[in-house]
CSV table of C-alpha atoms and ligand atoms in Angstrom, one decimal:
chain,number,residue,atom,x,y,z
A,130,UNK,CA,3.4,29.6,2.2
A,131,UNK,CA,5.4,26.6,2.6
A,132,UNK,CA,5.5,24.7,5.7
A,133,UNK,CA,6.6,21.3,7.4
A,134,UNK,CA,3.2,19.7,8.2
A,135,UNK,CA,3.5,16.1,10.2
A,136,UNK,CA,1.6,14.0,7.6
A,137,UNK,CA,2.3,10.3,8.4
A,138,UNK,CA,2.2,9.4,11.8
A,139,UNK,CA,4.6,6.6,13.6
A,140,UNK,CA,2.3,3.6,12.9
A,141,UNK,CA,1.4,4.6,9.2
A,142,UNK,CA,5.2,4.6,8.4
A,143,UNK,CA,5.9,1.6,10.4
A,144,UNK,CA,3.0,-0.3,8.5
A,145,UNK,CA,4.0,1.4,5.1
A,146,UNK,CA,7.2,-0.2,5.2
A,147,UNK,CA,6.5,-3.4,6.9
A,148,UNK,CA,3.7,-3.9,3.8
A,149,UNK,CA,6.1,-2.6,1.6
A,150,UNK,CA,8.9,-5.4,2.6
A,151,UNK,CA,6.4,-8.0,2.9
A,152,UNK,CA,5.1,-7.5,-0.5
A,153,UNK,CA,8.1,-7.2,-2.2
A,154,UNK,CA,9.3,-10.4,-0.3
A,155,UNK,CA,5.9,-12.4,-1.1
A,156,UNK,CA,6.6,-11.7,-4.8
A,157,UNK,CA,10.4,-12.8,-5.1
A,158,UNK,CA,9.3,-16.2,-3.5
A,159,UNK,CA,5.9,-15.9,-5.0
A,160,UNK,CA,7.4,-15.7,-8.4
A,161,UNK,CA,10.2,-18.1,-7.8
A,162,UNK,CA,7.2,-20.9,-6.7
A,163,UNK,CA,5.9,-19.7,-10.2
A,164,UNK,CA,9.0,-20.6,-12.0
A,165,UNK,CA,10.5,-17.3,-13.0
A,166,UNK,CA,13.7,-17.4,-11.8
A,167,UNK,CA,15.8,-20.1,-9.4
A,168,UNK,CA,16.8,-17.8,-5.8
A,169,UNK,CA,16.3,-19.6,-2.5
A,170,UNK,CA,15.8,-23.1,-4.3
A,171,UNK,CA,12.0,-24.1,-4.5
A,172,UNK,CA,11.6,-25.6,-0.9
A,173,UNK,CA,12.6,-22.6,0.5
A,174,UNK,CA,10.7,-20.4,-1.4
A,175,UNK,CA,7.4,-21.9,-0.6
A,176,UNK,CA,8.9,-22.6,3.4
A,177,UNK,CA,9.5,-17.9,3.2
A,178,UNK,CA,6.4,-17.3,1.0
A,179,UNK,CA,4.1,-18.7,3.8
A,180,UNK,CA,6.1,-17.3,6.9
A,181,UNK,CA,5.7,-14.0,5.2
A,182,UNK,CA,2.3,-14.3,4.3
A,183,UNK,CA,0.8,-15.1,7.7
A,184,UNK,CA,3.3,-12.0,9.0
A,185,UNK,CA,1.2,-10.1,5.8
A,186,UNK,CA,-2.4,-10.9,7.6
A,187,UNK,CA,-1.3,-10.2,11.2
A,188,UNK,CA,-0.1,-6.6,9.4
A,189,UNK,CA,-3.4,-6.5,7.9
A,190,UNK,CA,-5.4,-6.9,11.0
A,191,UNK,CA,-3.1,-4.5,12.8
A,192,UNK,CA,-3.8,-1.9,9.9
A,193,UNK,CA,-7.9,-2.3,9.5
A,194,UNK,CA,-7.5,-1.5,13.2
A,195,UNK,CA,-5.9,1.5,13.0
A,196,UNK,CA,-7.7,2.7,10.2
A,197,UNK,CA,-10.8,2.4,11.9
A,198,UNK,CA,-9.8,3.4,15.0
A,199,UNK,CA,-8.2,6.5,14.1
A,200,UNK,CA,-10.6,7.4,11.0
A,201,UNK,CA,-7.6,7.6,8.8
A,202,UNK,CA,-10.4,5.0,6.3
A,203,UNK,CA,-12.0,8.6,5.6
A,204,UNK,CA,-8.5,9.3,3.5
A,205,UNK,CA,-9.9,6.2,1.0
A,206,UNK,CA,-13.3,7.4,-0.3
A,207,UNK,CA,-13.3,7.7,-3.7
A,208,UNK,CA,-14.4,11.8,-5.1
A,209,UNK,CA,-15.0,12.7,-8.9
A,210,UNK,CA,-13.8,16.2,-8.0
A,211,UNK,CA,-10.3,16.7,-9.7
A,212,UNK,CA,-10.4,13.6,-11.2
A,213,UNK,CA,-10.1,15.0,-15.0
A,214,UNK,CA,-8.0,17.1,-14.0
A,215,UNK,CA,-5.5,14.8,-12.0
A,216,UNK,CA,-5.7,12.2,-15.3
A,217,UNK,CA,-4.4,15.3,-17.4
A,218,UNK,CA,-1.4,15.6,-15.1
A,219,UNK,CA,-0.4,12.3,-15.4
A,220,UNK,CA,-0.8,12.5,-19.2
A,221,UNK,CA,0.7,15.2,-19.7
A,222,UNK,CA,1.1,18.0,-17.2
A,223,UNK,CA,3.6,15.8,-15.2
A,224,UNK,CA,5.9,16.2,-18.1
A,225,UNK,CA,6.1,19.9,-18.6
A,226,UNK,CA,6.2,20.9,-15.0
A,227,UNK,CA,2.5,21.8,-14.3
A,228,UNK,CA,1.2,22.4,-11.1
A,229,UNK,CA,0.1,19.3,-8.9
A,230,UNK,CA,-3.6,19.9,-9.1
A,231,UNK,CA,-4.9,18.2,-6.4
A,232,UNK,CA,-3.6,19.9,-2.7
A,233,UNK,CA,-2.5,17.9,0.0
A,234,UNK,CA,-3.2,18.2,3.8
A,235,UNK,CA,-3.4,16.4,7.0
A,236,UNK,CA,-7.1,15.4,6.2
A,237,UNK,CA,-6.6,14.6,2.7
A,238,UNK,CA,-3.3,12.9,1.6
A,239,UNK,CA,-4.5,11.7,-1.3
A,240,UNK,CA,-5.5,13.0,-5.1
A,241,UNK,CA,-8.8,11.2,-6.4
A,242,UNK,CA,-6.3,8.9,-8.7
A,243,UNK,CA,-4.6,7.6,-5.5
A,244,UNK,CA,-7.9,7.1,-3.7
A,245,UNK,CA,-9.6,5.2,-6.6
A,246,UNK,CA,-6.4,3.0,-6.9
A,247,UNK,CA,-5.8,2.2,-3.2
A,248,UNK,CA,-9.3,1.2,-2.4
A,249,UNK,CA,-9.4,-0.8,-5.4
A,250,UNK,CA,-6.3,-2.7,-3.5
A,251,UNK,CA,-7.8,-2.9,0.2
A,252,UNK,CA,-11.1,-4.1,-1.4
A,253,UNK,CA,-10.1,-6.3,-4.4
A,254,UNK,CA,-6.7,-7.2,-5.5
A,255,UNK,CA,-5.3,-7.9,-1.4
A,256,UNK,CA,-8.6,-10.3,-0.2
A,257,UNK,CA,-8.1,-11.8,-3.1
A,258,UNK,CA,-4.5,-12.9,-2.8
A,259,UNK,CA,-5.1,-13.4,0.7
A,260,UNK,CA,-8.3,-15.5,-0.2
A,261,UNK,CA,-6.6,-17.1,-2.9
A,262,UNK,CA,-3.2,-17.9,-1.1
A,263,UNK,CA,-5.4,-19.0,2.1
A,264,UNK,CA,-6.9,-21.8,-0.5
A,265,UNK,CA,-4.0,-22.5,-2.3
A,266,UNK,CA,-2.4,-23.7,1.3
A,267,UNK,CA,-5.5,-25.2,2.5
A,268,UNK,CA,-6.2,-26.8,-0.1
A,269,UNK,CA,-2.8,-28.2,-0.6
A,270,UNK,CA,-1.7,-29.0,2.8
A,271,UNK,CA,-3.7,-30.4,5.7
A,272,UNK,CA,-6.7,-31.5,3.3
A,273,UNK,CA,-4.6,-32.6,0.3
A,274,UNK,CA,-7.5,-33.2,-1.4
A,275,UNK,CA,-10.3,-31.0,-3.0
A,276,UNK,CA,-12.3,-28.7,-1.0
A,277,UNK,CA,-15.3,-30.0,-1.5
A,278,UNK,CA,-17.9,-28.0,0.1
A,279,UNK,CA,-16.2,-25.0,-2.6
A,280,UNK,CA,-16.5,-27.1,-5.1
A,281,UNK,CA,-13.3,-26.5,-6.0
A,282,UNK,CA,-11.5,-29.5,-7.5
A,283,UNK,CA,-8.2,-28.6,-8.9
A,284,UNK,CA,-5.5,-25.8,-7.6
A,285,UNK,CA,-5.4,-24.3,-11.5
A,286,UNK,CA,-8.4,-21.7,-10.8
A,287,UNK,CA,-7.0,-20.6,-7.5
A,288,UNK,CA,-3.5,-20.4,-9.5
A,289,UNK,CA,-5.3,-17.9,-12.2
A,290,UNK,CA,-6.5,-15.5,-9.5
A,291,UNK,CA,-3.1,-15.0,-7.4
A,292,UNK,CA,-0.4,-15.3,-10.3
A,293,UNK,CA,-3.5,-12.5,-11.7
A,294,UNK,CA,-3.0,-10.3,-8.5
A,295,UNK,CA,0.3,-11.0,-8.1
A,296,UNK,CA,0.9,-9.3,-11.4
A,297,UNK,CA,-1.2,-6.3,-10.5
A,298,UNK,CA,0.7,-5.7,-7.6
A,299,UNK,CA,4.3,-6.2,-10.1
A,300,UNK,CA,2.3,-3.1,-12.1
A,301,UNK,CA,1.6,-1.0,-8.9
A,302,UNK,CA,4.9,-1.4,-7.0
A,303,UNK,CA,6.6,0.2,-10.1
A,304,UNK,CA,4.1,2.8,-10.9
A,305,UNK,CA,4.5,3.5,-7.1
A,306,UNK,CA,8.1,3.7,-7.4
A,307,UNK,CA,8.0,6.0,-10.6
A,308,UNK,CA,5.4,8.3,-9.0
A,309,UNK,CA,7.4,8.7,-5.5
A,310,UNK,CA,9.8,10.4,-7.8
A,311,UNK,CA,7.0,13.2,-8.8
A,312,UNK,CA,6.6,15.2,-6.0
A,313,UNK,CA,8.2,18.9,-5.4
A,314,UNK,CA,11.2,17.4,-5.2
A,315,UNK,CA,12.7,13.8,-6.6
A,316,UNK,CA,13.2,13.0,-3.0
A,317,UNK,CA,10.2,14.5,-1.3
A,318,UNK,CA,7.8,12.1,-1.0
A,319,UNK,CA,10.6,9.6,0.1
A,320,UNK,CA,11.4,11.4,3.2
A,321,UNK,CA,7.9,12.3,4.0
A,322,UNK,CA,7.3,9.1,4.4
A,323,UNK,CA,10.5,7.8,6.7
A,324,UNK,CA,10.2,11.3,8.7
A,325,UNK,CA,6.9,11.7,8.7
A,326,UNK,CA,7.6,15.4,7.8
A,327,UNK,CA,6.8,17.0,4.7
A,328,UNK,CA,7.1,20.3,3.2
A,329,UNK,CA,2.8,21.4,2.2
A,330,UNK,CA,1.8,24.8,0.9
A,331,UNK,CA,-0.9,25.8,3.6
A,332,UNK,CA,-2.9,29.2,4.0
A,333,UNK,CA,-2.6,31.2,7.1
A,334,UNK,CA,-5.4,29.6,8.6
A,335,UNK,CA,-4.2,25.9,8.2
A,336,UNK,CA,-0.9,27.5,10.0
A,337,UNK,CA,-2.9,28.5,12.8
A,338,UNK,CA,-4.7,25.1,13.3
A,339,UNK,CA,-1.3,23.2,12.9
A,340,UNK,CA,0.2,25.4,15.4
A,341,UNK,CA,-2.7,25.0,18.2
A,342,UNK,CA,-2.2,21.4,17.1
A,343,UNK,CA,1.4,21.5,18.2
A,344,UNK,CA,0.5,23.8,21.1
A,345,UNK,CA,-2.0,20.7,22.0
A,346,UNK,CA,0.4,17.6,21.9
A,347,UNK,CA,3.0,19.3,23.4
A,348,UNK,CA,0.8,20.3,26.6
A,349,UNK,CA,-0.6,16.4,26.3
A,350,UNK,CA,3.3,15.2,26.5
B,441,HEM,C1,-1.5,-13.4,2.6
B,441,HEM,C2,-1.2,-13.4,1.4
B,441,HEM,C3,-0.7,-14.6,0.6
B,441,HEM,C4,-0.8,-16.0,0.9
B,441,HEM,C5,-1.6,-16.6,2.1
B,441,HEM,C6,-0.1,-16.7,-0.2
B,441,HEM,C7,0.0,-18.1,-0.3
B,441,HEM,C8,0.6,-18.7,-1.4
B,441,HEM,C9,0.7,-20.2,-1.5
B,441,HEM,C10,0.3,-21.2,-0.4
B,441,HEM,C11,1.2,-20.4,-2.7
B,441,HEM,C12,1.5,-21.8,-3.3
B,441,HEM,C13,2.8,-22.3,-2.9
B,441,HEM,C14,3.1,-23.7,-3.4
B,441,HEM,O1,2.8,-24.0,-4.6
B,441,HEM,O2,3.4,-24.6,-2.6
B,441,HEM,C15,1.5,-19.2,-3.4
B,441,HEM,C16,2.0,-19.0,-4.6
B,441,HEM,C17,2.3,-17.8,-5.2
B,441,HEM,N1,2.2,-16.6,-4.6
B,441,HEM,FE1,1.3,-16.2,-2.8
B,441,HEM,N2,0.4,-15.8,-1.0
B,441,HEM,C18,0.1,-14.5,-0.6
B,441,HEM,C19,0.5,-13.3,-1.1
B,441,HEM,C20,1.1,-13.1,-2.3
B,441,HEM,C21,1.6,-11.9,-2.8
B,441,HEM,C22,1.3,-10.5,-2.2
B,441,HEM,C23,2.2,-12.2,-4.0
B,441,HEM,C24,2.8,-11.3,-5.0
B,441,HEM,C25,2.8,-10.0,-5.1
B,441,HEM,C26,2.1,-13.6,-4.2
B,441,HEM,C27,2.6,-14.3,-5.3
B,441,HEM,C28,2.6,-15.6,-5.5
B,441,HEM,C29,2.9,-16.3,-6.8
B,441,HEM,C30,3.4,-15.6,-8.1
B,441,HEM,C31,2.7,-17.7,-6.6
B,441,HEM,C32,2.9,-18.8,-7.6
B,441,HEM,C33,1.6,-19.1,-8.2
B,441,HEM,C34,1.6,-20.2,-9.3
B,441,HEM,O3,2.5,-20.2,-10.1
B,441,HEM,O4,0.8,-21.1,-9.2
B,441,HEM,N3,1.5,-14.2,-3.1
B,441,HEM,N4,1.1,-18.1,-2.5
């Protein structure tokens, strides 16, 4: 049966969209610096893209906090099971209105696609901007001057792995915005995550334990 089930709690929204904003930020004055496009000017852009990258790490702390703290890190590690089949439906069953293969619930939000890919962000492609951006100011401002004990003697390498990841992150944001679009409805996944509400199928028993759940928060309040 089909039931609202309170899937994303206040923080995870909140730090959703703040990473959301912030990332989408960092790469409009990220790829202005580049030399895309002309938007805020150059000055600008650099003065925005390092304001919103220090608000990025403070997010980042604040996140690797909760995770931890709340075990919500669990939701990340990677599973073979489903894997096949989760590839198929984004081949091919997507298009001809197959079932979603993979079931979600409180205590597993994500198919084995989504964990693969999001760890593969947390672990590689953000310390590595945030490595590589962290060097790039470094490097360039206070020292002005190579960083020796690195052995790193020209900004060109640190260049090739941030404009690298800050492509990877162009080809995520709009597979992320093509795949919010997939869920039971165009809208679903949108207003899960804004509510924090979203309609699951659960079994009888999973209605029991979100109800004593419910039964248990409102007694806490
Ligand atoms: C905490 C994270 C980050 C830090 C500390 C950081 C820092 C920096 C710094 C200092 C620069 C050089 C500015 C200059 O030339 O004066 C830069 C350039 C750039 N950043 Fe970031 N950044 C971060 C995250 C991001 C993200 C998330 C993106 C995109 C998704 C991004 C995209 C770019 C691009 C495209 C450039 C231009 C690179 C080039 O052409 O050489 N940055 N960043």
């Amino acid at each position: 049966m089909l039931k609202q089930v309170y899937i994303y709690r206040a923080f995870e929204r909140f730090w959703h969209w703040m990473q959301a904003f912030l990332i989408f930020f960092l790469m409009l004055t990220g790829f202005e610096i580049h030399g895309s496009f002309r938007f805020f000017g150059y000055y600008n852009a650099v003065q925005y893209h390092n304001i919103a990258a220090f608000a990025f790490i403070i997010l980042i702390a604040f996140a690797i906090f909760w995770h931890l703290s709340t075990g919500e890190w669990r939701q990340y590690m990677p599973t073979s099971e489903n894997i096949i089949a989760q590839a198929r439906y984004y081949i091919t069953g997507i298009f001809q209105n197959a079932p979603h293969p993979t079931k979600k619930t409180v205590l597993s939000k994500l198919n084995p696609i989504q964990k693969l890919v999001y760890l593969g962000l947390k672990l590689l492609v953000i310390p590595v901007m945030v490595l590589s951006g962290l060097l790039f100011m470094f490097y360039r401002y206070p020292s002005k001057s190579g960083i020796t004990g690195l052995n790193i003697d020209s900004l060109e390498s640190i260049a090739i792995f941030h404009t690298a990841g800050a492509f990877i992150l162009v080809s995520f944001v709009i597979t992320h915005l093509y795949l919010i679009t997939t869920g039971h409805t165009i809208t679903s996944n949108l207003n899960a995550m804004i509510t924090g509400y979203e309609e699951l199928e659960v079994d009888e028993v999973e209605v029991i334990e979100v109800r004593n759940n419910e039964i248990k928060t409102e007694s806490i309040q």
